[in-house]
Short mmCIF file of C-alpha atoms in Angstrom, two decimals:
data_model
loop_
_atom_site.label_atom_id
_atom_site.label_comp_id
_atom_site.label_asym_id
_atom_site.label_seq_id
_atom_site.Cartn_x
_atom_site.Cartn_y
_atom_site.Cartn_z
CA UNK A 29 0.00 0.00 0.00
CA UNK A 30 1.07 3.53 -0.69
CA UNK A 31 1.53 5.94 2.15
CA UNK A 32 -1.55 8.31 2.05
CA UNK A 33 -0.79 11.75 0.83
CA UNK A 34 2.95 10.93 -0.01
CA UNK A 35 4.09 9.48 -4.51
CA UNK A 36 4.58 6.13 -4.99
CA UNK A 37 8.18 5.09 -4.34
CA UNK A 38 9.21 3.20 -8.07
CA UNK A 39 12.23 1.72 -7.45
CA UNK A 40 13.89 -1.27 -4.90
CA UNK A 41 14.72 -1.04 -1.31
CA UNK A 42 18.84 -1.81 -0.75
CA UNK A 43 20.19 -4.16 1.35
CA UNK A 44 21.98 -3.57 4.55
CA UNK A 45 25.75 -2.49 4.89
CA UNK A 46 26.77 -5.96 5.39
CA UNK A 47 25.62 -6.90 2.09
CA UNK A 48 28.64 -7.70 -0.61
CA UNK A 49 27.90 -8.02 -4.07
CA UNK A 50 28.99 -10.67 -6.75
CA UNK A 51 29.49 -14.10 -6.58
CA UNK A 52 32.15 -15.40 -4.04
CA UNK A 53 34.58 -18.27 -5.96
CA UNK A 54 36.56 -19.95 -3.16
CA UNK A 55 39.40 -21.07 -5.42
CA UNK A 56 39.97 -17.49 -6.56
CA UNK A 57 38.92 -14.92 -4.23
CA UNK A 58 41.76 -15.69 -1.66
CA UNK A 59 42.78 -12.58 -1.34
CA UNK A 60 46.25 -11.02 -1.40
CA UNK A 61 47.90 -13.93 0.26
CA UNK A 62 46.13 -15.99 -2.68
CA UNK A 63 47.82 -14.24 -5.48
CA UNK A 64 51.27 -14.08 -3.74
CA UNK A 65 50.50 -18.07 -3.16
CA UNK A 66 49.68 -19.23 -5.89
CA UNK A 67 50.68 -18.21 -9.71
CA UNK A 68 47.84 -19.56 -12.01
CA UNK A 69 50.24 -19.14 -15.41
CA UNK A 70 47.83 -19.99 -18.72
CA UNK A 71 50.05 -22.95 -20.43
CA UNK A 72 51.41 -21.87 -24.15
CA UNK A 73 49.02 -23.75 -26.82
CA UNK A 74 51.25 -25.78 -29.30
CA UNK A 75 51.46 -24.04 -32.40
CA UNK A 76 49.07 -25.16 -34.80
CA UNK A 77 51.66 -27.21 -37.39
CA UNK A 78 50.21 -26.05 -40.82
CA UNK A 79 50.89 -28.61 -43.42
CA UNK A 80 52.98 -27.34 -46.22
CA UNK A 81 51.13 -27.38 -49.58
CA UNK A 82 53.08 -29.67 -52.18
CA UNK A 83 55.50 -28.52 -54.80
CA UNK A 84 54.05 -29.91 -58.14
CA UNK A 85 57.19 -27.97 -59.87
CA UNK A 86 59.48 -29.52 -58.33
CA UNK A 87 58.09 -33.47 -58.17
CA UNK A 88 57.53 -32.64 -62.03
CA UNK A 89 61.05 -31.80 -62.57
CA UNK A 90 62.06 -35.03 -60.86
CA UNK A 91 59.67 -37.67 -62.50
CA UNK A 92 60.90 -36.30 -65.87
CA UNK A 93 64.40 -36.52 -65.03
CA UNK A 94 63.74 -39.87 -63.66
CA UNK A 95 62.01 -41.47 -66.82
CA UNK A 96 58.14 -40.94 -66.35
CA UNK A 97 56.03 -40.34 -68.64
CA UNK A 98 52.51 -41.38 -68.04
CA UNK A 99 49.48 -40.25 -65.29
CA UNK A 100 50.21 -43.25 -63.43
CA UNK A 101 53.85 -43.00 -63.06
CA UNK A 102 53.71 -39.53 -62.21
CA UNK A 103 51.16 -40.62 -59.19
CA UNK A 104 53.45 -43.18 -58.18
CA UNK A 105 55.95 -40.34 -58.00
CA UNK A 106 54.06 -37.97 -55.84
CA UNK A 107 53.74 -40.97 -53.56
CA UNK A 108 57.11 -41.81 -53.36
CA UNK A 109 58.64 -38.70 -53.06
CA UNK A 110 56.80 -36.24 -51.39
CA UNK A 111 58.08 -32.72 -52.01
CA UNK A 112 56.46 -29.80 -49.70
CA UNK A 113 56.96 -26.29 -50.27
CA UNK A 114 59.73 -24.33 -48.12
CA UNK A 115 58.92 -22.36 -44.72
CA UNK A 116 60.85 -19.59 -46.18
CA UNK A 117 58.49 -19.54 -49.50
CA UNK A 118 54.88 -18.64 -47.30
CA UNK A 119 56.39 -16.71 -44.49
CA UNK A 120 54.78 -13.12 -44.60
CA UNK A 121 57.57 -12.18 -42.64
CA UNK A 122 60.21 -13.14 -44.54
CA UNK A 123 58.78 -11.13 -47.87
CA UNK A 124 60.46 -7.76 -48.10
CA UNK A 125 57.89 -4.75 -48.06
CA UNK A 126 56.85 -3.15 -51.19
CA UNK A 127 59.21 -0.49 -52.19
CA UNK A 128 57.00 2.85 -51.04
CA UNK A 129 58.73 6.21 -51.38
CA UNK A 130 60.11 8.40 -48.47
CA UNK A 131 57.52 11.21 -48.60
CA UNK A 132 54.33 9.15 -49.37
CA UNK A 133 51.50 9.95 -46.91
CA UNK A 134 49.04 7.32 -46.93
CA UNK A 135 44.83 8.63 -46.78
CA UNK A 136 43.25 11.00 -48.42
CA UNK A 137 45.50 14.57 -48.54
CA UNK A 138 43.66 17.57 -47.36
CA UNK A 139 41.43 19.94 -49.08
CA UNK A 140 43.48 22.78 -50.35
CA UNK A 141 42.72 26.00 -47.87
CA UNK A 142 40.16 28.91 -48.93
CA UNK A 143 41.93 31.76 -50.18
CA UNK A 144 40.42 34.67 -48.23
CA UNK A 145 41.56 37.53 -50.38
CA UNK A 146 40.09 36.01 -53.73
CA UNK A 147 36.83 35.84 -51.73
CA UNK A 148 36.73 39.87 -50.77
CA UNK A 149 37.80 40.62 -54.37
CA UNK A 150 34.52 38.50 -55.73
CA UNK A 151 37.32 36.22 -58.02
CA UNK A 152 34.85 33.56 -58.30
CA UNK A 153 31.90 35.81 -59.47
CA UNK A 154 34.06 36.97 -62.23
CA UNK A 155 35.42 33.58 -62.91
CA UNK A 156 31.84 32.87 -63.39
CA UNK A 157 30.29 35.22 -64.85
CA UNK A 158 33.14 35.26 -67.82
CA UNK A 159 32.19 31.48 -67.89
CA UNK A 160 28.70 32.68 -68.90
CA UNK A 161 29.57 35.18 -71.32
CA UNK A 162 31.82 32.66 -72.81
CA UNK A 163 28.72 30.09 -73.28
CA UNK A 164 26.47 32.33 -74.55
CA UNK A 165 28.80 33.34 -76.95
CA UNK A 166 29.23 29.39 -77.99
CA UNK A 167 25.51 29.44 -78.26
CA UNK A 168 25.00 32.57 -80.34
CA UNK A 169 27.85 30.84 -83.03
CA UNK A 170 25.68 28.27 -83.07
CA UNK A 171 22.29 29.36 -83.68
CA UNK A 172 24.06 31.29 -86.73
CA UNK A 173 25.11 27.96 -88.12
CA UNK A 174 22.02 26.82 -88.01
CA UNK A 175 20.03 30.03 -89.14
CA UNK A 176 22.21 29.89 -92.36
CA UNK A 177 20.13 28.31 -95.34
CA UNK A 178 21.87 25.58 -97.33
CA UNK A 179 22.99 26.39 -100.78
CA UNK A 180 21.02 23.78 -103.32
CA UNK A 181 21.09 24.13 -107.40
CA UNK A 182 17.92 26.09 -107.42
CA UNK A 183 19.24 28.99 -105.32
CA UNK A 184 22.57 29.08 -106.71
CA UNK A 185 21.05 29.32 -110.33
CA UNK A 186 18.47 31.86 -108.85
CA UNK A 187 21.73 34.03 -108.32
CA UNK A 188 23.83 33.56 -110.63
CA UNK A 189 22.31 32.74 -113.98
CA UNK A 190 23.98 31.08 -116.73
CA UNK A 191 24.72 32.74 -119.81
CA UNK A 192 21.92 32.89 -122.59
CA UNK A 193 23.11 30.98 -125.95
CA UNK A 194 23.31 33.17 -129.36
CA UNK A 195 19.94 31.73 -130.86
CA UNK A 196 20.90 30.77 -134.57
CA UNK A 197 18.47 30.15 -137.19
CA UNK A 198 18.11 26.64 -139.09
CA UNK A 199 18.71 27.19 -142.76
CA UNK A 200 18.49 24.83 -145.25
CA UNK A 201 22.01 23.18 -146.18
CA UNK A 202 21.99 23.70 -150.50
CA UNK A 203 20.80 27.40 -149.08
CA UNK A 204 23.79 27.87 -147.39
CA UNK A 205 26.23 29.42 -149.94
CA UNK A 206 23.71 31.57 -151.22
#
C-alpha cells in the first residue's frame, strides 16, 4: 500500500551495509595472500603445425628426369617422393615490403585551404560570370550555323544565272552558200 498523501516510491529497497555483491569463488577470491601463493600461469598452446602445400614444380622436374612419362607413373611419383613447399616460400615475414617512397603519406590529402583575399575581391563571381559570357557566346555561333540556309542548285542558279546561248536560225544546207 502507498503511504496516504505521499508518490509512490518506483524503485527497490537496498540491502543492509553488510551486504557484498557478486558471486564469491573460493578457489579465486583468496585474497592477497592468494595471489602471492599461488601463480595460475595460462600454459602456451602448441602451435598449430600447418601442413605445407606440395610442390608440383618440383616433383615434375624429378619424375621427368627420372624417366616418367605417363598419369600413373607420375602418381606413383608424388607418392614416393613427397616434395612440400619451403617455410621460407609462405612466411609473410620473410617477404620484403613493397618499395613505397620516403615522402608518401598514406589517406586521403587535405582539401586545399580557402583563399580569403580572392573571396573579398569576388574572383569567383568573375570567374563565373566570364564562364557565362563565354557560353552564350558558344551558343549565339551556333544558332548562326544553323540560321544559315543551305545552298542547293535552285538557289545558286536563282543568283547567278547562266549565260543565254546566241539563238541561230536553221537554214536549209543547199541554201547555205547563197
Amino acid at each position: 500500500q502507498a503511504e496516504l498523501g505521499k508518490p509512490q516510491r518506483n524503485c527497490y529497497t537496498l540491502p543492509g551495509f553488510d551486504f557484498s555483491y557478486g558471486l564469491y569463488i573460493r578457489r579465486t577470491d583468496g585474497g592477497v595472500p592468494e595471489a602471492i601463493g599461488h601463480w595460475n600461469t595460462v600454459k602456451p598452446r602448441t602451435a598449430f603445425v600447418q601442413k605445407m602445400p606440395r610442390d608440383f614444380i618440383t616433383m615434375n622436374r624429378g619424375a621427368l628426369k627420372a624417366g616418367y612419362t605417363t598419369a600413373h607413373e607420375f602418381n606413383l611419383y608424388y607418392k614416393a617422393k613427397d616434395i612440400r613447399h619451403k617455410d621460407d616460400e609462405h612466411s609473410r615475414f620473410k617477404r620484403c615490403p613493397p618499395k613505397v617512397p620516403a615522402d608518401l603519406a598514406y589517406g586521403i590529402t587535405a582539401r586545399p585551404c580557402t583563399p580569403f583575399f580572392d573571396l573579398l575581391q569576388h574572383k569567383y563571381k568573375e570567374l563565373w560570370m566570364e564562364q557565362q559570357r563565354a557560353r552564350t557566346a558558344t551558343q549565339r555561333a551556333e544558332k548562326k550555323k544553323k540560321d544559315k540556309v543551305r545552298e542547293t542548285r535552285t538557289t545558286f542558279l536563282r543568283r547567278h544565272p547562266p549565260p543565254a546561248k546566241e539563238e541561230s536560225f536553221w537554214h536549209l544546207p543547199r541554201l547555205e552558200k547563197v
